[in-house]
Amino acid sequence: MREGHHPRHREVLEGFLNGELRDYGEAVEHRLRQLMKSNRPATMMEIEELKNMSYNMELRTTKGSFEGYIFAVKEGLQDVEAELRRMENVRNEPIYLHVKNTYNFRERMNGRGNMQEIQKQQLPTTMACNRGIYDTIKFRREVMREMFQIEQKKRIRGKGPDRGIIPAIHFPLNGGDVLEREPEEEMNKKPHFAVILEDERNVNPNMVREWRSSRYHPYVKRTVDKKIEWLTEDSAQVIYHHDKYLLYCEGVRLKNRVEKLGLSNVFVLREDSVEQIHKRSYHLALRALENYGAPQAWCEMRPFVLSATLPTELRHYSHKHFIYTPPTERLRISTDISWSRCENYTDFKIPMYSDRPYELWHNLILPRNICFDYIDNNIVDKVTEPELAKIVELASQEGNHIKCPCKPITPGGFANCFENSNCPCYKTNIMLRKLNSAENNKTVFNSFDPLEYNGDTPAYHNHGGFACSEICGCGGRCNNNALIIAQAKIFPTEIYRKSDLIGFRVRATSYIPAGTPVMEFIGELVRDRYVEGDALDYSMQLSDKMEDIKYLLALLAKEKVFPATFLKQLRQSYKEDVFLDCLHQGNKGRFLMHSCVANLEPVRIYQKSFSPAHAKMVMYSTKAIMPGEQLTLNYGSGYVGLDKVGCQCGAFSCKNGRHAGVFSKLSVHGVCFLADCFTAHQIESIREYEADREENNRKYGRFDVDLHRKDNIPNIESKPLVDRRRNNL
């Protein structure tokens, strides 16, 4: 027998073909027959391939039980100890994987006593193993851990960066892919957000709304390790995922939600004209070339010629390159990370998936950074940020906030606050246009019209708006509330990861028009002195004391919006930079990935008053976003995380791209050149979207669409790695 080959390969392969697995797929049967005809010993990689096939087959069974073929190491304490000793002796020599093809889950459960004894032994800490042995040993370790609820875990899963399962030659228990365990007192501390809720320390209202699921409160009280266990237990394998049908259904649910919220007459999923697309493309081209240094000098935008030919270097960067199509089999981590009740289109579920090809429910490793508490409004903790809490309290006093007495024309309708000279909120909104650096065509912030960026610099520092709120006579249901679409959460999304390098991302599952407020970026308001460590990677700067705020405060003083005493308090609140920290609590905005040509851009909108606690960071779409496209944000050249692994966005002007040398040499005229190319891409993507929409309507229009998103989950009684004990929650 040759080294590295299975000692009983003929018996194993015949067991596959003669067993019930042969009925589950012609492709698998064809692969097995190829191995049988090879007349040679099966290699370790081939045996590992068969093992992975078996897990996929078991998930497709409809018998309602988990009695398929389960592959594991030989049962029994003596055999396992002998195998591990042999691994320590041979180290880098090939290791034979002994497989028992009739090993049943119930039979393994009967041997739990032996496994418990194995856990008590001081097993070797270093062993030579290939990828197959790695997965096998890890599988056995997870079985023992979950079945017997061992409190002293020897390996902390997912701490630090999203590492996943790293193929390696050596598998030490305390290897390089495992970080130090946190102190026990830190692990057992009550979560920060749970303490804020219990002690009522948040001065911002509407933190936990009534639409929260009943499971939300037990979840937020758990420590990080307990949350990982919770999510691991809730994970499920999704089979036969049909992405085109999903995107069609999400589009139908989007229209139903718009109608349910009474927005169908005022909000339209419009498509831009060629002139509007070209104008947005010009803004994107300016932002793209900023990645290579100082902003490019301004040049006059030239008219777009529809028949222009794309250069060879840019054909690779069409919209298809940025649309993600998931595999047919996915690992669902959570059905809804927002914990919403989702009754009668009250909200969309935000599911989370892992699409890494080698990851199934039996080897799932969750990073600690996904165990955050989902919130729908910024937090201001009066204990850690007493100055911000004080300014919020002062803003509630008469004269220190702005509200309007406007009323809707019809009950349940929308008030006409925009362009109403008697509306204080509208007049404040117009006043903020003076912050816009553009001399003409100032940016307009209203409820339903698309936002157009007018200027050559990032929109965040010179674009701002003021919106009506719930304290107004209109209750915020008017045409002067630019937050109404973002806070209604009408656009469905999902969270997913497909590689170890980048981690989790956000994918749009419906069409999003250009210039639309897609979401808020939500977190806890903290001063810069609290932003350190991991919080640096999960924070966005809300205000900069050295740049934009001094112009805002000067404008408020000039227009005499507030009394002098309150204006002095506002200046005090801006003495330090304020950040939105979403490391431990936030929303789906924390999963937005970086892109050198992002399809989202943040804009600051105020409500009620002008303190940092009254500012909202809203993500507007810079272009039309297609169904299935990843949502991205430009972190800026100062983001330290980009220096660790290099940018992986794949955009046409990416500093890490294969054509970076071409774009870095573009002159001022290159702005118009890039704008033309980007316009051509946008026109092509919209045409294909319209064609796909018509085709999907013909194909799926006769089917009824479920009220909420559902996945195809196989009927499995129980998982061998999971012990479910939360039926009462």
CSV table of C-alpha atoms in Angstrom, one decimal, residues 47-402:
chain,number,residue,atom,x,y,z
A,47,ILE,CA,-11.4,10.4,0.8
A,48,GLU,CA,-11.8,13.9,2.2
A,49,GLU,CA,-13.8,14.8,-0.9
A,50,LEU,CA,-16.1,11.9,-0.3
A,51,LYS,CA,-16.6,12.8,3.3
A,52,ASN,CA,-17.6,16.4,2.4
A,53,MET,CA,-20.0,14.9,-0.2
A,54,SER,CA,-21.6,12.8,2.5
A,55,TYR,CA,-22.4,15.8,4.7
A,56,ASN,CA,-24.0,17.6,1.7
A,57,MET,CA,-26.1,14.4,1.0
A,58,GLU,CA,-27.3,14.2,4.5
A,59,LEU,CA,-28.7,17.7,4.4
A,60,ARG,CA,-30.8,16.8,1.3
A,61,THR,CA,-32.5,13.8,2.9
A,62,THR,CA,-36.3,14.0,3.5
A,63,LYS,CA,-36.6,11.2,6.0
A,64,GLY,CA,-36.7,13.7,9.0
A,65,SER,CA,-33.7,12.1,10.8
A,66,PHE,CA,-30.0,12.2,10.7
A,67,GLU,CA,-29.3,8.5,10.1
A,68,GLY,CA,-27.3,8.9,6.9
A,69,TYR,CA,-23.7,7.9,6.6
A,70,ILE,CA,-21.6,9.9,9.1
A,71,PHE,CA,-17.8,9.8,8.7
A,72,ALA,CA,-15.6,10.2,11.8
A,73,VAL,CA,-12.6,8.6,13.3
A,74,LYS,CA,-12.8,5.0,14.7
A,75,GLU,CA,-14.9,4.8,17.9
A,76,GLY,CA,-13.4,3.7,21.2
A,77,LEU,CA,-10.9,5.2,23.6
A,78,GLN,CA,-8.0,2.9,22.8
A,79,ASP,CA,-8.2,3.4,19.0
A,80,VAL,CA,-8.4,7.2,19.3
A,81,GLU,CA,-5.5,7.3,21.8
A,82,ALA,CA,-3.4,5.1,19.6
A,83,GLU,CA,-4.1,7.2,16.5
A,84,LEU,CA,-3.2,10.4,18.3
A,85,ARG,CA,0.1,8.9,19.6
A,86,ARG,CA,0.9,7.8,16.1
A,87,MET,CA,0.3,11.3,14.9
A,88,GLU,CA,2.8,12.7,17.4
A,89,ASN,CA,5.3,10.1,16.4
A,90,VAL,CA,5.1,10.4,12.6
A,91,ARG,CA,4.6,14.2,12.7
A,92,ASN,CA,5.1,15.2,9.0
A,93,GLU,CA,4.6,11.7,7.6
A,94,PRO,CA,1.3,10.9,5.8
A,95,ILE,CA,-1.5,9.8,8.2
A,96,TYR,CA,-4.1,7.2,7.3
A,97,LEU,CA,-7.7,8.3,8.0
A,98,HIS,CA,-9.7,5.3,9.2
A,99,VAL,CA,-13.3,5.6,8.1
A,100,LYS,CA,-16.2,3.5,9.1
A,101,ASN,CA,-18.9,4.1,6.4
A,102,THR,CA,-21.8,2.7,8.5
A,103,TYR,CA,-21.0,4.7,11.6
A,104,ASN,CA,-24.4,6.0,12.7
A,105,PHE,CA,-25.2,9.1,14.8
A,106,ARG,CA,-27.2,7.0,17.3
A,107,GLU,CA,-24.3,4.6,17.6
A,108,ARG,CA,-22.0,7.4,18.3
A,109,MET,CA,-24.3,8.8,21.0
A,110,ASN,CA,-24.1,5.4,22.8
A,111,GLY,CA,-20.3,5.8,23.0
A,112,ARG,CA,-20.4,9.2,24.8
A,113,GLY,CA,-18.7,7.7,27.9
A,114,ASN,CA,-15.6,7.0,26.0
A,115,MET,CA,-15.6,10.4,24.5
A,116,GLN,CA,-15.9,12.0,27.9
A,117,GLU,CA,-12.8,10.1,29.0
A,118,ILE,CA,-10.9,11.3,25.9
A,119,GLN,CA,-11.6,14.9,26.9
A,120,LYS,CA,-10.0,14.3,30.3
A,121,GLN,CA,-6.7,13.0,28.9
A,122,GLN,CA,-3.8,15.3,28.2
A,123,LEU,CA,-3.6,14.7,24.5
A,124,PRO,CA,-0.6,15.8,22.4
A,125,THR,CA,-0.6,19.5,21.7
A,126,THR,CA,1.2,19.3,18.4
A,127,MET,CA,0.4,16.9,15.6
A,128,ALA,CA,1.1,16.7,11.9
A,129,CYS,CA,-2.0,16.8,9.8
A,130,ASN,CA,-3.3,17.6,6.4
A,131,ARG,CA,-6.5,19.4,5.6
A,132,GLY,CA,-8.6,16.3,6.0
A,133,ILE,CA,-7.2,15.4,9.4
A,134,TYR,CA,-7.5,19.0,10.5
A,135,ASP,CA,-11.3,18.9,9.8
A,136,THR,CA,-11.7,15.5,11.3
A,137,ILE,CA,-10.0,16.3,14.6
A,138,LYS,CA,-11.8,19.6,14.8
A,139,PHE,CA,-15.1,17.8,14.2
A,140,ARG,CA,-14.4,15.4,17.1
A,141,ARG,CA,-13.4,18.3,19.4
A,142,GLU,CA,-16.7,20.1,18.7
A,143,VAL,CA,-18.7,17.0,19.3
A,144,MET,CA,-17.2,16.5,22.8
A,145,ARG,CA,-17.5,20.2,23.5
A,146,GLU,CA,-21.2,20.6,22.6
A,147,MET,CA,-22.5,17.2,23.8
A,148,PHE,CA,-21.0,17.4,27.3
A,149,GLN,CA,-21.1,21.2,27.8
A,150,ILE,CA,-17.5,21.6,28.8
A,151,GLU,CA,-17.2,24.9,30.5
A,152,GLN,CA,-13.4,25.3,30.2
A,153,LYS,CA,-13.1,25.6,26.5
A,154,LYS,CA,-9.5,25.1,25.2
A,155,ARG,CA,-10.0,27.2,22.2
A,156,ILE,CA,-11.9,30.5,21.8
A,157,ARG,CA,-13.6,30.5,18.5
A,158,GLY,CA,-13.6,33.6,16.3
A,159,LYS,CA,-11.9,36.1,18.6
A,160,GLY,CA,-10.2,38.9,16.7
A,161,PRO,CA,-10.3,39.1,12.9
A,162,ASP,CA,-12.5,36.8,10.9
A,163,ARG,CA,-10.0,34.0,10.4
A,164,GLY,CA,-12.3,31.1,9.6
A,165,ILE,CA,-10.8,27.6,9.1
A,166,ILE,CA,-7.2,28.2,8.0
A,167,PRO,CA,-5.7,25.2,6.1
A,168,ALA,CA,-2.5,24.5,7.8
A,169,ILE,CA,0.1,21.7,8.2
A,170,HIS,CA,0.3,21.9,12.0
A,171,PHE,CA,-2.7,22.1,14.3
A,172,PRO,CA,-1.5,23.1,17.8
A,173,LEU,CA,-4.2,23.7,20.4
A,174,ASN,CA,-2.7,27.1,21.2
A,175,GLY,CA,-1.5,27.9,17.7
A,176,GLY,CA,-1.1,31.2,15.8
A,177,ASP,CA,-4.8,31.3,14.8
A,178,VAL,CA,-6.0,31.2,18.4
A,179,LEU,CA,-5.7,34.3,20.5
A,180,GLU,CA,-5.3,34.6,24.3
A,181,ARG,CA,-8.5,34.1,26.3
A,182,GLU,CA,-9.9,37.2,27.9
A,183,PRO,CA,-9.8,37.4,31.7
A,184,GLU,CA,-12.6,35.4,33.3
A,185,GLU,CA,-14.0,38.5,35.0
A,186,GLU,CA,-14.2,40.3,31.6
A,187,MET,CA,-16.0,37.3,30.0
A,188,ASN,CA,-18.6,37.1,32.8
A,189,LYS,CA,-19.3,40.9,32.8
A,190,LYS,CA,-22.8,41.9,31.8
A,191,PRO,CA,-22.9,43.4,28.3
A,192,HIS,CA,-22.6,47.2,28.1
A,193,PHE,CA,-25.9,47.6,26.3
A,194,ALA,CA,-27.8,45.5,28.8
A,195,VAL,CA,-26.6,47.6,31.6
A,196,ILE,CA,-27.6,50.8,29.8
A,197,LEU,CA,-31.1,49.4,29.3
A,198,GLU,CA,-31.5,48.2,32.9
A,199,ASP,CA,-30.2,51.4,34.5
A,200,GLU,CA,-32.0,53.7,31.9
A,201,ARG,CA,-28.8,55.4,31.0
A,202,ASN,CA,-29.6,56.2,27.4
A,203,VAL,CA,-30.9,59.8,27.0
A,204,ASN,CA,-32.0,59.2,23.3
A,205,PRO,CA,-35.5,57.9,23.0
A,206,ASN,CA,-36.9,55.0,20.9
A,207,MET,CA,-34.0,52.7,21.6
A,208,VAL,CA,-36.0,49.5,22.0
A,209,ARG,CA,-39.2,49.7,20.0
A,210,GLU,CA,-42.3,47.5,20.4
A,211,TRP,CA,-41.5,45.7,17.1
A,212,ARG,CA,-38.6,43.9,18.8
A,213,SER,CA,-38.9,40.1,19.0
A,214,SER,CA,-39.4,38.6,22.4
A,215,ARG,CA,-36.1,36.9,22.0
A,216,TYR,CA,-34.2,40.2,21.8
A,217,HIS,CA,-34.1,40.9,25.5
A,218,PRO,CA,-32.7,37.5,26.6
A,219,TYR,CA,-30.1,37.8,23.8
A,220,VAL,CA,-28.7,41.2,24.8
A,221,LYS,CA,-28.2,40.0,28.4
A,222,ARG,CA,-25.8,37.3,27.4
A,223,THR,CA,-22.0,37.5,27.3
A,224,VAL,CA,-20.2,37.2,24.0
A,225,ASP,CA,-19.5,33.5,24.5
A,226,LYS,CA,-23.1,32.8,25.2
A,227,LYS,CA,-24.2,34.8,22.2
A,228,ILE,CA,-21.8,32.7,20.0
A,229,GLU,CA,-23.4,29.6,21.4
A,230,TRP,CA,-26.9,31.0,20.8
A,231,LEU,CA,-26.1,31.9,17.1
A,232,THR,CA,-24.4,28.5,16.6
A,233,GLU,CA,-27.5,26.7,17.8
A,234,ASP,CA,-29.7,28.7,15.6
A,235,SER,CA,-27.6,28.1,12.5
A,236,ALA,CA,-29.1,26.0,9.7
A,237,GLN,CA,-28.0,24.7,6.3
A,238,VAL,CA,-29.9,26.2,3.4
A,239,ILE,CA,-30.3,24.0,0.3
A,240,TYR,CA,-31.5,24.8,-3.2
A,241,HIS,CA,-31.2,28.5,-2.9
A,242,HIS,CA,-32.6,30.2,-6.0
A,243,ASP,CA,-31.2,33.7,-6.1
A,244,LYS,CA,-33.2,35.0,-9.1
A,245,TYR,CA,-36.5,34.0,-7.5
A,246,LEU,CA,-35.3,35.5,-4.2
A,247,LEU,CA,-34.5,38.9,-5.8
A,248,TYR,CA,-37.9,38.8,-7.6
A,249,CYS,CA,-39.8,38.2,-4.3
A,250,GLU,CA,-37.8,40.9,-2.4
A,251,GLY,CA,-38.8,43.3,-5.1
A,252,VAL,CA,-42.5,42.4,-4.7
A,253,ARG,CA,-42.2,42.7,-0.9
A,254,LEU,CA,-40.5,46.2,-1.3
A,255,LYS,CA,-43.5,47.4,-3.3
A,256,ASN,CA,-45.9,46.0,-0.8
A,257,ARG,CA,-44.1,47.7,2.1
A,258,VAL,CA,-44.1,51.0,0.3
A,259,GLU,CA,-47.8,50.7,-0.2
A,260,LYS,CA,-48.4,49.6,3.4
A,261,LEU,CA,-46.5,52.6,4.7
A,262,GLY,CA,-48.6,55.0,2.6
A,263,LEU,CA,-45.6,56.1,0.5
A,264,SER,CA,-46.8,54.7,-2.9
A,265,ASN,CA,-48.0,58.2,-4.0
A,266,VAL,CA,-44.9,60.1,-3.0
A,267,PHE,CA,-42.0,57.7,-3.4
A,268,VAL,CA,-41.2,56.2,-6.8
A,269,LEU,CA,-38.4,53.8,-7.7
A,270,ARG,CA,-37.4,56.1,-10.5
A,271,GLU,CA,-34.5,55.7,-12.9
A,272,ASP,CA,-32.2,58.6,-13.8
A,273,SER,CA,-31.9,60.1,-17.2
A,274,VAL,CA,-28.6,59.9,-19.1
A,275,GLU,CA,-27.8,63.5,-18.1
A,276,GLN,CA,-28.4,62.7,-14.4
A,277,ILE,CA,-26.3,59.5,-14.6
A,278,HIS,CA,-23.4,61.4,-16.2
A,279,LYS,CA,-23.5,64.1,-13.5
A,280,ARG,CA,-23.4,61.4,-10.8
A,281,SER,CA,-20.6,59.7,-12.7
A,282,TYR,CA,-18.6,62.9,-12.7
A,283,HIS,CA,-18.8,63.2,-9.0
A,284,LEU,CA,-17.7,59.5,-8.6
A,285,ALA,CA,-14.8,60.1,-10.9
A,286,LEU,CA,-13.6,63.0,-8.8
A,287,ARG,CA,-13.9,60.9,-5.6
A,288,ALA,CA,-12.1,58.0,-7.3
A,289,LEU,CA,-9.0,59.9,-8.3
A,290,GLU,CA,-8.8,61.3,-4.7
A,291,ASN,CA,-7.5,57.8,-3.8
A,292,TYR,CA,-4.2,58.6,-5.4
A,293,GLY,CA,-3.5,61.8,-3.4
A,294,ALA,CA,-4.8,65.3,-3.4
A,295,PRO,CA,-8.1,66.0,-5.1
A,296,GLN,CA,-7.8,66.6,-8.8
A,297,ALA,CA,-8.2,70.1,-10.2
A,298,TRP,CA,-11.7,70.9,-11.4
A,299,CYS,CA,-12.5,70.6,-15.1
A,300,GLU,CA,-15.7,71.3,-16.9
A,301,MET,CA,-17.9,68.3,-17.4
A,302,ARG,CA,-18.3,67.5,-21.1
A,303,PRO,CA,-21.5,66.0,-22.6
A,304,PHE,CA,-21.7,62.2,-22.7
A,305,VAL,CA,-21.7,60.5,-26.1
A,306,LEU,CA,-23.7,57.3,-25.9
A,307,SER,CA,-21.7,55.6,-28.7
A,308,ALA,CA,-18.4,56.1,-27.0
A,309,THR,CA,-16.3,52.9,-26.8
A,310,LEU,CA,-14.9,51.8,-23.5
A,311,PRO,CA,-11.2,51.4,-23.2
A,312,THR,CA,-9.9,47.9,-22.8
A,313,GLU,CA,-8.7,48.4,-19.2
A,314,LEU,CA,-12.2,49.3,-18.1
A,315,ARG,CA,-14.2,46.5,-19.7
A,316,HIS,CA,-13.4,44.2,-16.7
A,317,TYR,CA,-15.0,46.7,-14.3
A,318,SER,CA,-18.6,46.4,-15.5
A,319,HIS,CA,-21.5,46.2,-13.0
A,320,LYS,CA,-21.5,42.4,-13.3
A,321,HIS,CA,-18.2,42.3,-11.5
A,322,PHE,CA,-19.8,43.7,-8.3
A,323,ILE,CA,-23.0,41.7,-8.2
A,324,TYR,CA,-22.8,38.7,-5.9
A,325,THR,CA,-24.7,35.5,-6.6
A,326,PRO,CA,-24.7,33.1,-3.6
A,327,PRO,CA,-24.2,29.4,-4.0
A,328,THR,CA,-27.2,27.0,-4.0
A,329,GLU,CA,-26.2,25.8,-0.5
A,330,ARG,CA,-25.6,28.3,2.2
A,331,LEU,CA,-25.1,28.3,5.9
A,332,ARG,CA,-27.6,30.5,7.6
A,333,ILE,CA,-26.3,32.0,10.9
A,334,SER,CA,-29.3,34.0,11.8
A,335,THR,CA,-32.8,34.5,10.3
A,336,ASP,CA,-32.8,38.2,11.4
A,337,ILE,CA,-30.0,40.1,13.1
A,338,SER,CA,-32.4,43.0,13.8
A,339,TRP,CA,-34.7,40.9,15.9
A,340,SER,CA,-37.9,42.4,14.5
A,341,ARG,CA,-41.3,40.9,14.8
A,342,CYS,CA,-41.9,41.3,11.0
A,343,GLU,CA,-45.7,41.4,11.2
A,344,ASN,CA,-47.7,42.7,8.3
A,345,TYR,CA,-44.7,44.2,6.5
A,346,THR,CA,-43.7,46.2,9.5
A,347,ASP,CA,-40.1,45.5,8.7
A,348,PHE,CA,-37.7,43.4,6.6
A,349,LYS,CA,-35.7,40.5,8.1
A,350,ILE,CA,-32.0,40.9,7.8
A,351,PRO,CA,-30.6,37.4,7.6
A,352,MET,CA,-26.9,36.5,8.0
A,353,TYR,CA,-25.2,33.8,5.9
A,354,SER,CA,-21.8,32.1,5.5
A,355,ASP,CA,-21.0,31.1,2.0
A,356,ARG,CA,-17.5,29.8,2.5
A,357,PRO,CA,-17.3,26.6,0.5
A,358,TYR,CA,-15.9,24.4,3.2
A,359,GLU,CA,-18.1,25.6,6.1
A,360,LEU,CA,-21.1,23.6,7.2
A,361,TRP,CA,-23.1,23.6,10.5
A,362,HIS,CA,-20.8,21.0,12.0
A,363,ASN,CA,-17.6,23.1,11.6
A,364,LEU,CA,-19.0,26.6,12.0
A,365,ILE,CA,-16.7,29.1,13.6
A,366,LEU,CA,-18.2,32.5,14.5
A,367,PRO,CA,-16.1,35.6,15.0
A,368,ARG,CA,-16.7,37.5,18.2
A,369,ASN,CA,-17.2,40.7,16.4
A,370,ILE,CA,-20.6,39.7,15.0
A,371,CYS,CA,-22.0,39.3,18.6
A,372,PHE,CA,-23.3,42.9,18.8
A,373,ASP,CA,-26.6,44.3,19.9
A,374,TYR,CA,-28.8,45.6,17.2
A,375,ILE,CA,-30.1,49.1,17.8
A,376,ASP,CA,-32.2,51.5,15.8
A,377,ASN,CA,-31.1,54.9,17.2
A,378,ASN,CA,-27.8,56.3,18.4
A,379,ILE,CA,-27.0,55.8,22.1
A,380,VAL,CA,-25.9,58.6,24.4
A,381,ASP,CA,-24.8,57.1,27.7
A,382,LYS,CA,-25.3,59.7,30.5
A,383,VAL,CA,-22.6,57.9,32.6
A,384,THR,CA,-19.8,57.8,30.1
A,385,GLU,CA,-20.8,61.0,28.2
A,386,PRO,CA,-22.4,63.4,30.8
A,387,GLU,CA,-21.7,66.5,28.6
A,388,LEU,CA,-23.6,65.1,25.7
A,389,ALA,CA,-26.4,64.0,28.0
A,390,LYS,CA,-26.6,67.5,29.4
A,391,ILE,CA,-26.8,69.1,26.0
A,392,VAL,CA,-29.7,66.7,25.0
A,393,GLU,CA,-31.5,67.7,28.2
A,394,LEU,CA,-31.0,71.4,27.5
A,395,ALA,CA,-32.2,71.0,23.9
A,396,SER,CA,-35.5,69.7,25.1
A,397,GLN,CA,-36.2,73.1,26.7
A,398,GLU,CA,-38.3,75.7,24.8
A,399,GLY,CA,-36.3,77.9,22.5
A,400,ASN,CA,-33.4,75.4,22.3
A,401,HIS,CA,-35.0,73.2,19.6
A,402,ILE,CA,-36.7,73.7,16.3
